[in-house]
Amino acid sequence: MLGFIVLDTDDEGAVEIGPQEGFGGLQPTLVFIPTTEPKAGRLRLHFDVNATDRDQDAELERLLKLGARPADIGQTGEEPWHVLADPEGNEFCLLRARLN
């Protein structure tokens, strides 16, 4: 989704992803550490994303093609964002515009 690449992995299954230029650039890297514990309740970390090169509808279409799916977490349908889940069920929101 972000266009990041895998920068590093370890023997326990942790994965670090980031931009092509790697650690130390303008964009952060993200480290994901697997767990065998099932999800219980709301996620402790929630990502909000928005496209910088296309509108929200085009980005929604792109994310759905990548494997995201709509998620219902109690929204009314009037929100200006979309709640999605990644292929593993982790929720995130696709915003309409950047926060000011």
CSV table of C-alpha atoms in Angstrom, one decimal:
chain,number,residue,atom,x,y,z
A,1,MET,CA,0.0,0.0,0.0
A,2,LEU,CA,2.8,2.4,0.9
A,3,GLY,CA,5.2,1.3,-1.8
A,4,PHE,CA,7.7,0.4,0.9
A,5,ILE,CA,10.1,-2.5,0.6
A,6,VAL,CA,11.3,-5.1,3.2
A,7,LEU,CA,14.4,-3.6,4.8
A,8,ASP,CA,15.1,-6.3,7.4
A,9,THR,CA,13.8,-9.5,9.0
A,10,ASP,CA,14.8,-11.5,12.1
A,11,ASP,CA,14.5,-15.1,13.1
A,12,GLU,CA,11.3,-14.5,15.2
A,13,GLY,CA,9.4,-13.2,12.1
A,14,ALA,CA,9.7,-9.5,12.7
A,15,VAL,CA,9.8,-7.4,9.5
A,16,GLU,CA,11.0,-3.9,9.0
A,17,ILE,CA,9.6,-2.0,6.0
A,18,GLY,CA,10.4,1.4,4.7
A,19,PRO,CA,11.1,3.5,1.6
A,20,GLN,CA,13.6,2.4,-1.0
A,21,GLU,CA,16.3,4.6,0.4
A,22,GLY,CA,16.0,2.8,3.7
A,23,PHE,CA,16.4,4.1,7.3
A,24,GLY,CA,17.4,7.7,7.9
A,25,GLY,CA,15.3,9.4,5.1
A,26,LEU,CA,12.4,11.7,5.4
A,27,GLN,CA,9.9,8.8,5.7
A,28,PRO,CA,9.8,6.5,8.8
A,29,THR,CA,10.3,2.8,8.7
A,30,LEU,CA,7.8,0.5,10.4
A,31,VAL,CA,8.6,-2.7,12.3
A,32,PHE,CA,6.0,-5.4,12.6
A,33,ILE,CA,6.4,-8.1,15.2
A,34,PRO,CA,4.2,-11.2,14.9
A,35,THR,CA,2.2,-12.6,17.8
A,36,THR,CA,0.3,-15.8,18.3
A,37,GLU,CA,-2.3,-14.1,20.6
A,38,PRO,CA,-5.7,-13.6,19.0
A,39,LYS,CA,-7.0,-10.0,18.6
A,40,ALA,CA,-9.1,-9.0,21.5
A,41,GLY,CA,-11.1,-5.8,21.2
A,42,ARG,CA,-9.8,-2.7,19.5
A,43,LEU,CA,-6.3,-2.5,18.1
A,44,ARG,CA,-3.8,-0.7,20.2
A,45,LEU,CA,-2.4,1.0,17.1
A,46,HIS,CA,-4.6,2.3,14.3
A,47,PHE,CA,-3.3,3.7,11.0
A,48,ASP,CA,-5.1,6.5,9.2
A,49,VAL,CA,-3.9,6.8,5.6
A,50,ASN,CA,-4.6,9.1,2.6
A,51,ALA,CA,-3.4,9.2,-0.9
A,52,THR,CA,-1.1,12.1,-2.0
A,53,ASP,CA,-1.4,11.4,-5.7
A,54,ARG,CA,-5.1,10.5,-6.3
A,55,ASP,CA,-8.5,11.1,-4.9
A,56,GLN,CA,-10.1,9.0,-2.2
A,57,ASP,CA,-12.3,7.0,-4.6
A,58,ALA,CA,-9.3,6.0,-6.7
A,59,GLU,CA,-7.3,5.1,-3.6
A,60,LEU,CA,-10.1,3.0,-2.2
A,61,GLU,CA,-10.3,1.1,-5.5
A,62,ARG,CA,-6.6,0.5,-5.4
A,63,LEU,CA,-6.6,-0.7,-1.8
A,64,LEU,CA,-9.5,-3.1,-2.4
A,65,LYS,CA,-7.5,-4.6,-5.4
A,66,LEU,CA,-4.6,-5.0,-3.0
A,67,GLY,CA,-6.7,-7.1,-0.7
A,68,ALA,CA,-8.2,-4.7,1.8
A,69,ARG,CA,-11.9,-5.1,2.5
A,70,PRO,CA,-14.6,-2.9,4.1
A,71,ALA,CA,-14.8,-3.2,7.9
A,72,ASP,CA,-17.7,-2.4,10.2
A,73,ILE,CA,-16.6,-1.0,13.5
A,74,GLY,CA,-19.9,0.8,14.2
A,75,GLN,CA,-19.6,3.8,11.8
A,76,THR,CA,-22.8,5.5,10.7
A,77,GLY,CA,-22.0,5.7,7.0
A,78,GLU,CA,-21.9,9.5,7.2
A,79,GLU,CA,-18.2,9.6,7.9
A,80,PRO,CA,-15.9,11.2,5.3
A,81,TRP,CA,-13.5,8.2,5.6
A,82,HIS,CA,-13.6,4.5,4.8
A,83,VAL,CA,-12.8,1.9,7.5
A,84,LEU,CA,-11.0,-1.0,5.9
A,85,ALA,CA,-9.2,-4.2,7.1
A,86,ASP,CA,-6.0,-5.6,5.7
A,87,PRO,CA,-5.9,-9.3,4.7
A,88,GLU,CA,-5.1,-10.2,8.4
A,89,GLY,CA,-8.1,-8.3,9.7
A,90,ASN,CA,-6.2,-5.2,11.1
A,91,GLU,CA,-8.4,-2.1,10.7
A,92,PHE,CA,-7.3,1.2,9.2
A,93,CYS,CA,-9.0,4.2,7.8
A,94,LEU,CA,-8.7,5.8,4.4
A,95,LEU,CA,-9.1,9.5,4.9
A,96,ARG,CA,-10.6,11.9,2.3
A,97,ALA,CA,-7.9,14.6,2.9
A,98,ARG,CA,-4.9,15.3,5.0
A,99,LEU,CA,-5.3,16.7,8.5
A,100,ASN,CA,-4.5,20.3,8.9
